[in-house]
mmCIF file of C-alpha atoms and ligand atoms in Angstrom:
data_model
loop_
_atom_site.group_PDB
_atom_site.id
_atom_site.type_symbol
_atom_site.label_atom_id
_atom_site.label_comp_id
_atom_site.label_asym_id
_atom_site.label_seq_id
_atom_site.Cartn_x
_atom_site.Cartn_y
_atom_site.Cartn_z
ATOM 1 C CA MET A 16 61.237 214.648 49.333
ATOM 2 C CA THR A 17 64.521 216.520 48.992
ATOM 3 C CA THR A 18 64.989 219.909 50.658
ATOM 4 C CA ILE A 19 67.986 222.110 49.874
ATOM 5 C CA LEU A 20 68.799 225.480 51.469
ATOM 6 C CA SER A 21 71.274 228.057 50.228
ATOM 7 C CA THR A 22 72.336 231.425 51.637
ATOM 8 C CA TRP A 23 72.070 234.874 50.058
ATOM 9 C CA LYS A 24 69.990 236.131 47.175
ATOM 10 C CA GLU A 25 72.281 236.131 44.164
ATOM 11 C CA PRO A 26 74.887 233.414 44.734
ATOM 12 C CA GLY A 27 72.298 231.377 46.653
ATOM 13 C CA GLU A 28 70.084 231.181 43.589
ATOM 14 C CA VAL A 29 72.916 230.054 41.317
ATOM 15 C CA ALA A 30 73.941 227.441 43.894
ATOM 16 C CA ILE A 31 70.493 226.075 44.689
ATOM 17 C CA ARG A 32 69.432 225.725 41.052
ATOM 18 C CA ALA A 33 72.647 223.873 40.179
ATOM 19 C CA ALA A 34 72.265 221.678 43.268
ATOM 20 C CA TRP A 35 68.704 220.741 42.382
ATOM 21 C CA LYS A 36 69.674 220.035 38.765
ATOM 22 C CA LYS A 37 72.290 217.573 40.018
ATOM 23 C CA ARG A 38 69.858 215.986 42.461
ATOM 24 C CA ASP A 39 67.097 215.764 39.871
ATOM 25 C CA THR A 40 69.375 213.897 37.485
ATOM 26 C CA GLY A 41 70.260 211.235 40.016
ATOM 27 C CA GLY A 42 72.984 212.828 42.149
ATOM 28 C CA GLY A 43 73.202 212.157 45.872
ATOM 29 C CA LEU A 44 73.045 214.965 48.416
ATOM 30 C CA VAL A 45 76.833 215.308 48.574
ATOM 31 C CA ASP A 46 76.941 215.524 44.753
ATOM 32 C CA ALA A 47 74.135 218.090 44.768
ATOM 33 C CA LEU A 48 75.682 220.425 47.330
ATOM 34 C CA GLU A 49 79.094 220.122 45.705
ATOM 35 C CA ALA A 50 77.582 220.949 42.289
ATOM 36 C CA GLY A 51 75.709 223.917 43.748
ATOM 37 C CA LEU A 52 78.711 225.486 45.430
ATOM 38 C CA ALA A 53 80.977 224.709 42.478
ATOM 39 C CA ALA A 54 78.573 226.512 40.113
ATOM 40 C CA ALA A 55 78.663 229.633 42.298
ATOM 41 C CA GLU A 56 82.448 229.391 42.714
ATOM 42 C CA LEU A 57 83.035 229.106 38.974
ATOM 43 C CA ASP A 58 80.792 232.062 38.076
ATOM 44 C CA PRO A 59 83.248 234.989 37.789
ATOM 45 C CA ASN A 60 80.402 237.501 37.890
ATOM 46 C CA LEU A 61 79.477 236.589 41.472
ATOM 47 C CA ILE A 62 81.874 238.597 43.631
ATOM 48 C CA MET A 63 81.296 236.316 46.590
ATOM 49 C CA ILE A 64 82.993 232.930 46.432
ATOM 50 C CA GLY A 65 85.545 231.200 44.234
ATOM 51 C CA LEU A 66 86.684 232.745 40.982
ATOM 52 C CA GLY A 67 86.552 236.536 41.022
ATOM 53 C CA SER A 68 85.832 237.049 44.723
ATOM 54 C CA LEU A 69 87.466 239.683 46.928
ATOM 55 C CA PRO A 70 91.110 239.018 47.872
ATOM 56 C CA ASN A 71 93.033 239.495 51.119
ATOM 57 C CA ALA A 72 94.899 242.658 52.140
ATOM 58 C CA GLU A 73 97.840 241.765 49.913
ATOM 59 C CA GLY A 74 95.636 241.175 46.880
ATOM 60 C CA ASP A 75 95.782 237.350 46.997
ATOM 61 C CA LEU A 76 92.609 235.300 46.991
ATOM 62 C CA GLU A 77 92.505 232.663 49.752
ATOM 63 C CA LEU A 78 89.514 230.339 49.757
ATOM 64 C CA ASP A 79 87.975 228.078 52.422
ATOM 65 C CA ALA A 80 85.411 225.279 52.048
ATOM 66 C CA SER A 81 83.863 222.459 54.043
ATOM 67 C CA ILE A 82 81.427 219.574 53.711
ATOM 68 C CA MET A 83 79.921 217.255 56.330
ATOM 69 C CA ARG A 84 77.675 214.199 56.241
ATOM 70 C CA GLY A 85 75.193 213.870 59.078
ATOM 71 C CA SER A 86 74.936 210.074 59.051
ATOM 72 C CA ASP A 87 78.439 209.440 60.402
ATOM 73 C CA TYR A 88 80.092 212.892 60.806
ATOM 74 C CA LEU A 89 82.351 212.213 57.825
ATOM 75 C CA CYS A 90 83.732 215.618 56.947
ATOM 76 C CA GLY A 91 86.436 217.419 54.983
ATOM 77 C CA ALA A 92 87.647 220.989 54.759
ATOM 78 C CA VAL A 93 90.337 223.146 53.206
ATOM 79 C CA CYS A 94 91.393 226.638 54.205
ATOM 80 C CA ALA A 95 93.502 229.515 52.885
ATOM 81 C CA VAL A 96 93.875 227.830 49.483
ATOM 82 C CA ARG A 97 95.259 229.876 46.616
ATOM 83 C CA ASN A 98 94.693 229.452 42.872
ATOM 84 C CA ILE A 99 92.434 226.422 43.075
ATOM 85 C CA VAL A 100 88.712 226.284 42.254
ATOM 86 C CA PRO A 101 86.280 224.861 43.067
ATOM 87 C CA VAL A 102 87.555 224.476 46.615
ATOM 88 C CA ILE A 103 84.355 222.689 47.621
ATOM 89 C CA SER A 104 85.479 219.801 45.377
ATOM 90 C CA LEU A 105 88.837 219.805 47.137
ATOM 91 C CA ALA A 106 87.080 219.716 50.534
ATOM 92 C CA ARG A 107 85.092 216.720 49.290
ATOM 93 C CA LYS A 108 88.337 214.974 48.324
ATOM 94 C CA VAL A 109 89.695 215.559 51.841
ATOM 95 C CA MET A 110 86.465 214.075 53.206
ATOM 96 C CA GLU A 111 86.359 211.006 50.995
ATOM 97 C CA ASP A 112 89.981 210.271 50.116
ATOM 98 C CA THR A 113 91.993 211.131 53.231
ATOM 99 C CA PRO A 114 91.711 210.151 56.896
ATOM 100 C CA HIS A 115 91.891 213.881 57.771
ATOM 101 C CA VAL A 116 89.386 216.616 58.472
ATOM 102 C CA MET A 117 91.253 219.670 57.156
ATOM 103 C CA ILE A 118 94.211 220.522 54.931
ATOM 104 C CA ALA A 119 95.498 224.102 54.965
ATOM 105 C CA GLY A 120 97.220 226.667 52.792
ATOM 106 C CA GLU A 121 100.091 225.801 50.460
ATOM 107 C CA GLN A 122 99.839 222.098 51.345
ATOM 108 C CA ALA A 123 96.169 222.114 50.339
ATOM 109 C CA ARG A 124 97.155 223.675 47.020
ATOM 110 C CA ARG A 125 99.812 220.985 46.528
ATOM 111 C CA TYR A 126 97.321 218.267 47.444
ATOM 112 C CA ALA A 127 94.870 219.719 44.890
ATOM 113 C CA ILE A 128 97.479 219.618 42.123
ATOM 114 C CA GLU A 129 98.379 216.018 43.037
ATOM 115 C CA GLN A 130 94.681 215.221 42.709
ATOM 116 C CA GLY A 131 94.494 216.690 39.210
ATOM 117 C CA PHE A 132 93.222 220.232 39.859
ATOM 118 C CA GLU A 133 94.782 222.793 37.488
ATOM 119 C CA PRO A 134 96.138 225.851 39.330
ATOM 120 C CA ARG A 135 94.647 228.972 37.812
ATOM 121 C CA GLN A 136 94.380 232.727 38.131
ATOM 122 C CA THR A 137 91.379 233.296 40.396
ATOM 123 C CA LEU A 138 91.372 237.109 40.359
ATOM 124 C CA THR A 139 89.450 239.080 37.763
ATOM 125 C CA GLY A 140 90.097 242.662 36.610
ATOM 126 C CA GLU A 141 87.014 243.758 38.552
ATOM 127 C CA VAL A 142 88.232 242.485 41.948
ATOM 128 C CA ILE A 143 91.788 243.704 41.356
ATOM 129 C CA ALA A 144 90.289 247.169 40.758
ATOM 130 C CA ARG A 145 88.243 246.904 43.986
ATOM 131 C CA TRP A 146 91.328 245.817 45.934
ATOM 132 C CA GLU A 147 93.336 248.755 44.531
ATOM 133 C CA GLU A 148 90.539 251.114 45.499
ATOM 134 C CA TRP A 149 90.483 249.633 49.019
ATOM 135 C CA ARG A 150 94.284 249.942 49.292
ATOM 136 C CA GLU A 151 94.010 253.660 48.506
ATOM 137 C CA SER A 152 91.519 254.132 51.369
ATOM 138 C CA PRO A 153 91.471 251.159 53.766
ATOM 139 C CA GLU A 154 88.706 252.688 55.882
ATOM 140 C CA ARG A 155 86.480 251.328 53.122
ATOM 141 C CA ILE A 156 86.857 247.937 54.805
ATOM 142 C CA LYS A 157 84.233 249.104 57.289
ATOM 143 C CA VAL A 158 81.749 249.440 54.442
ATOM 144 C CA TYR A 159 82.555 245.944 53.177
ATOM 145 C CA GLU A 160 82.544 244.380 56.653
ATOM 146 C CA HIS A 161 79.026 245.598 57.146
ATOM 147 C CA THR A 162 77.495 245.034 53.749
ATOM 148 C CA HIS A 163 79.240 242.346 51.783
ATOM 149 C CA SER A 164 78.646 238.630 52.112
ATOM 150 C CA ASP A 165 81.304 236.288 50.824
ATOM 151 C CA THR A 166 79.955 232.887 51.666
ATOM 152 C CA VAL A 167 77.447 230.410 50.364
ATOM 153 C CA THR A 168 76.402 227.833 52.931
ATOM 154 C CA MET A 169 74.037 225.004 51.986
ATOM 155 C CA LEU A 170 72.072 222.353 53.853
ATOM 156 C CA GLY A 171 70.475 219.317 52.232
ATOM 157 C CA LEU A 172 67.960 216.778 53.522
ATOM 158 C CA SER A 173 66.541 213.681 51.923
ATOM 159 C CA GLU A 174 64.898 210.695 53.611
ATOM 160 C CA GLY A 175 66.329 211.601 56.996
ATOM 161 C CA LYS A 176 69.882 212.047 55.659
ATOM 162 C CA MET A 177 71.562 215.434 55.949
ATOM 163 C CA VAL A 178 74.578 217.119 54.393
ATOM 164 C CA ALA A 179 75.966 220.581 55.150
ATOM 165 C CA ALA A 180 78.529 222.449 53.030
ATOM 166 C CA SER A 181 80.050 225.891 52.713
ATOM 167 C CA SER A 182 82.392 227.819 50.444
ATOM 168 C CA THR A 183 83.829 231.271 51.117
ATOM 169 C CA SER A 184 86.442 233.822 50.163
ATOM 170 C CA GLY A 185 86.363 234.945 53.807
ATOM 171 C CA LEU A 186 86.151 238.552 54.870
ATOM 172 C CA PRO A 187 87.145 241.028 52.170
ATOM 173 C CA PHE A 188 90.733 242.307 52.439
ATOM 174 C CA LYS A 189 91.392 240.073 55.434
ATOM 175 C CA GLN A 190 94.841 239.582 56.895
ATOM 176 C CA PRO A 191 96.679 236.944 54.815
ATOM 177 C CA GLY A 192 96.236 233.519 56.408
ATOM 178 C CA ARG A 193 93.095 234.524 58.281
ATOM 179 C CA VAL A 194 90.502 231.731 58.443
ATOM 180 C CA GLY A 195 86.907 232.243 59.575
ATOM 181 C CA ASP A 196 84.046 230.005 60.627
ATOM 182 C CA SER A 197 83.058 228.528 57.255
ATOM 183 C CA PRO A 198 85.537 225.599 57.077
ATOM 184 C CA ILE A 199 85.307 224.900 60.807
ATOM 185 C CA PHE A 200 82.945 222.095 61.805
ATOM 186 C CA GLY A 201 80.567 223.274 64.496
ATOM 187 C CA ALA A 202 81.165 226.929 63.621
ATOM 188 C CA GLY A 203 80.272 227.364 59.913
ATOM 189 C CA ILE A 204 78.437 224.073 59.349
ATOM 190 C CA TYR A 205 77.253 221.035 61.282
ATOM 191 C CA ALA A 206 75.047 218.048 60.470
ATOM 192 C CA ASP A 207 73.727 215.248 62.621
ATOM 193 C CA ASP A 208 71.053 212.960 61.183
ATOM 194 C CA GLU A 209 69.761 212.275 64.697
ATOM 195 C CA VAL A 210 68.698 215.908 65.045
ATOM 196 C CA GLY A 211 69.227 218.258 62.109
ATOM 197 C CA SER A 212 71.789 220.521 60.529
ATOM 198 C CA ALA A 213 72.835 224.148 60.730
ATOM 199 C CA GLY A 214 75.007 226.659 58.917
ATOM 200 C CA ALA A 215 76.297 230.154 59.432
ATOM 201 C CA THR A 216 77.342 233.216 57.477
ATOM 202 C CA GLY A 217 78.513 236.663 58.469
ATOM 203 C CA ASN A 218 81.390 237.643 60.718
ATOM 204 C CA GLY A 219 83.434 234.467 61.039
ATOM 205 C CA GLU A 220 85.281 235.468 64.192
ATOM 206 C CA GLU A 221 82.076 235.972 66.192
ATOM 207 C CA LEU A 222 80.338 232.932 64.682
ATOM 208 C CA TRP A 223 83.323 230.740 65.483
ATOM 209 C CA LYS A 224 83.562 231.998 69.080
ATOM 210 C CA ALA A 225 79.868 231.115 69.442
ATOM 211 C CA VAL A 226 80.347 227.685 67.777
ATOM 212 C CA ALA A 227 77.117 228.789 66.180
ATOM 213 C CA SER A 228 76.156 225.786 64.024
ATOM 214 C CA PHE A 229 76.860 223.167 66.669
ATOM 215 C CA ARG A 230 75.036 225.252 69.250
ATOM 216 C CA ALA A 231 71.949 225.463 66.999
ATOM 217 C CA VAL A 232 71.960 221.685 66.432
ATOM 218 C CA GLU A 233 72.373 221.020 70.152
ATOM 219 C CA PHE A 234 69.475 223.390 70.940
ATOM 220 C CA MET A 235 67.361 221.362 68.498
ATOM 221 C CA ARG A 236 68.504 218.189 70.262
ATOM 222 C CA GLN A 237 67.060 219.664 73.452
ATOM 223 C CA GLY A 238 63.694 219.899 71.680
ATOM 224 C CA MET A 239 63.685 223.435 70.261
ATOM 225 C CA SER A 240 62.345 224.079 66.772
ATOM 226 C CA PRO A 241 64.961 225.276 64.235
ATOM 227 C CA GLN A 242 63.561 228.822 64.462
ATOM 228 C CA VAL A 243 63.753 228.954 68.260
ATOM 229 C CA ALA A 244 67.185 227.281 68.228
ATOM 230 C CA CYS A 245 68.576 229.930 65.823
ATOM 231 C CA GLU A 246 67.031 232.765 67.832
ATOM 232 C CA ARG A 247 68.603 231.367 71.018
ATOM 233 C CA VAL A 248 72.030 231.224 69.348
ATOM 234 C CA ILE A 249 71.713 234.851 68.232
ATOM 235 C CA GLU A 250 70.430 235.965 71.672
ATOM 236 C CA HIS A 251 73.378 234.214 73.296
ATOM 237 C CA MET A 252 75.804 235.925 70.906
ATOM 238 C CA ILE A 253 74.324 239.358 71.505
ATOM 239 C CA ARG A 254 74.490 238.834 75.275
ATOM 240 C CA ARG A 255 78.010 237.395 75.439
ATOM 241 C CA GLN A 256 79.736 238.890 72.377
ATOM 242 C CA PRO A 257 79.108 242.645 72.121
ATOM 243 C CA ARG A 258 80.827 242.852 68.705
ATOM 244 C CA ALA A 259 78.237 240.473 67.254
ATOM 245 C CA GLN A 260 75.648 243.243 67.572
ATOM 246 C CA GLU A 261 77.613 245.485 65.231
ATOM 247 C CA LEU A 262 78.480 242.888 62.603
ATOM 248 C CA PRO A 263 75.978 240.746 60.733
ATOM 249 C CA CYS A 264 76.034 237.175 62.033
ATOM 250 C CA VAL A 265 73.501 234.679 60.709
ATOM 251 C CA VAL A 266 72.670 231.141 61.744
ATOM 252 C CA PHE A 267 70.104 228.955 59.964
ATOM 253 C CA ALA A 268 68.973 225.408 60.627
ATOM 254 C CA MET A 269 66.860 222.531 59.389
ATOM 255 C CA SER A 270 65.466 219.756 61.546
ATOM 256 C CA ARG A 271 65.563 216.135 60.421
ATOM 257 C CA ASP A 272 61.855 216.403 59.554
ATOM 258 C CA GLY A 273 62.432 219.412 57.266
ATOM 259 C CA GLU A 274 61.409 222.338 59.468
ATOM 260 C CA ILE A 275 63.504 225.462 58.769
ATOM 261 C CA GLY A 276 64.587 228.462 60.843
ATOM 262 C CA ALA A 277 67.055 231.365 60.719
ATOM 263 C CA ALA A 278 68.075 234.416 62.724
ATOM 264 C CA THR A 279 70.546 237.276 62.351
ATOM 265 C CA THR A 280 72.185 239.722 64.761
ATOM 266 C CA LYS A 281 71.411 242.645 62.444
ATOM 267 C CA ASP A 282 69.940 243.687 59.115
ATOM 268 C CA GLN A 283 68.343 240.961 57.055
ATOM 269 C CA PHE A 284 69.185 237.597 55.625
ATOM 270 C CA ASP A 285 67.944 235.873 52.454
ATOM 271 C CA LEU A 286 67.625 232.110 52.360
ATOM 272 C CA TRP A 287 66.786 230.077 49.272
ATOM 273 C CA ILE A 288 64.685 226.969 49.808
ATOM 274 C CA CYS A 289 64.160 224.218 47.225
ATOM 275 C CA GLN A 290 61.649 221.474 47.917
ATOM 276 C CA ASP A 291 61.631 218.888 45.157
ATOM 277 C CA GLY A 292 62.240 221.493 42.458
ATOM 278 C CA GLU A 293 59.980 224.241 43.919
ATOM 279 C CA PHE A 294 62.127 227.309 44.626
ATOM 280 C CA GLU A 295 61.363 230.100 47.041
ATOM 281 C CA MET A 296 63.464 232.804 48.756
ATOM 282 C CA LYS A 297 62.629 233.765 52.334
ATOM 283 C CA THR A 298 63.901 236.896 54.074
ATOM 284 C CA PHE A 299 64.610 236.907 57.814
ATOM 285 C CA VAL A 300 64.905 240.269 59.584
ATOM 286 C CA ALA A 301 66.824 240.984 62.812
HETATM 287 N N1 LIG B 129 81.666 233.743 57.479
HETATM 288 C C1 LIG B 129 82.601 234.169 56.464
HETATM 289 C C2 LIG B 129 83.947 234.375 57.110
HETATM 290 O O1 LIG B 129 84.007 235.041 58.131
HETATM 291 C C3 LIG B 129 82.200 235.401 55.729
HETATM 292 C C4 LIG B 129 80.755 235.484 55.234
HETATM 293 O O2 LIG B 129 79.897 234.715 55.656
HETATM 294 O O3 LIG B 129 80.485 236.365 54.420
HETATM 295 O O4 LIG B 129 84.942 233.939 56.583
#
């Protein structure tokens, strides 16, 4: 049995279907999650991750991605990368072909080019127009901060093996160079085959401060179900991080035996679940 999870209704569906297709045609879990996130990144109509997602305050798109294997904690990430897609494939290269965990910014772009990635224009007319509109009235960032999700985070499980991965354009119109939780192990993703895996999406500053994914996995290690573990993470955030109550922060988790849970500080959260080719979307409400 293979179980794959993917965040958010629209990009989550693109990602999970591509991931399952890869898995179903013989790909491993790392291949499947990479294929899923790459499909969502390369779809210019999804204004969420990769090509055609919302840029930073100066109108440049800076992307982050991460991938982690639960069997041995092998992991790789890139952050603040410009003009390269899919960044999840670059994160995988860091994981498999370097002794490092993360490569950042301009050096990540240079590393990508050395590895054969073609630099390309990642902005579309649509997102340039949205950025120009935002620049005319920056108070609009409040609307985006509260309503827009810019990350797809995925978890995969097969025969006791787990992989977690994430790709994001970060918060819309962020300060140049800003990096959130998604490429940070323990914050945006975490996987440990002894216990389970977890991922996050929402306000990256609050999720990082909470080390949300690691905390969820460690709660599961203590014997909590994934649902209770995620609720405890969110309760802890609300108690200790007042800002987390105002901004959507989501954590979701899967135990090594395939049980699933999720919780959010506010509003609602859609999670796609694929079990051996059967797809379903579940909504979790704060
Ligand atoms: N967590 C991402 C970040 O803060 C944003 C998101 O999940 O939408 O970079």
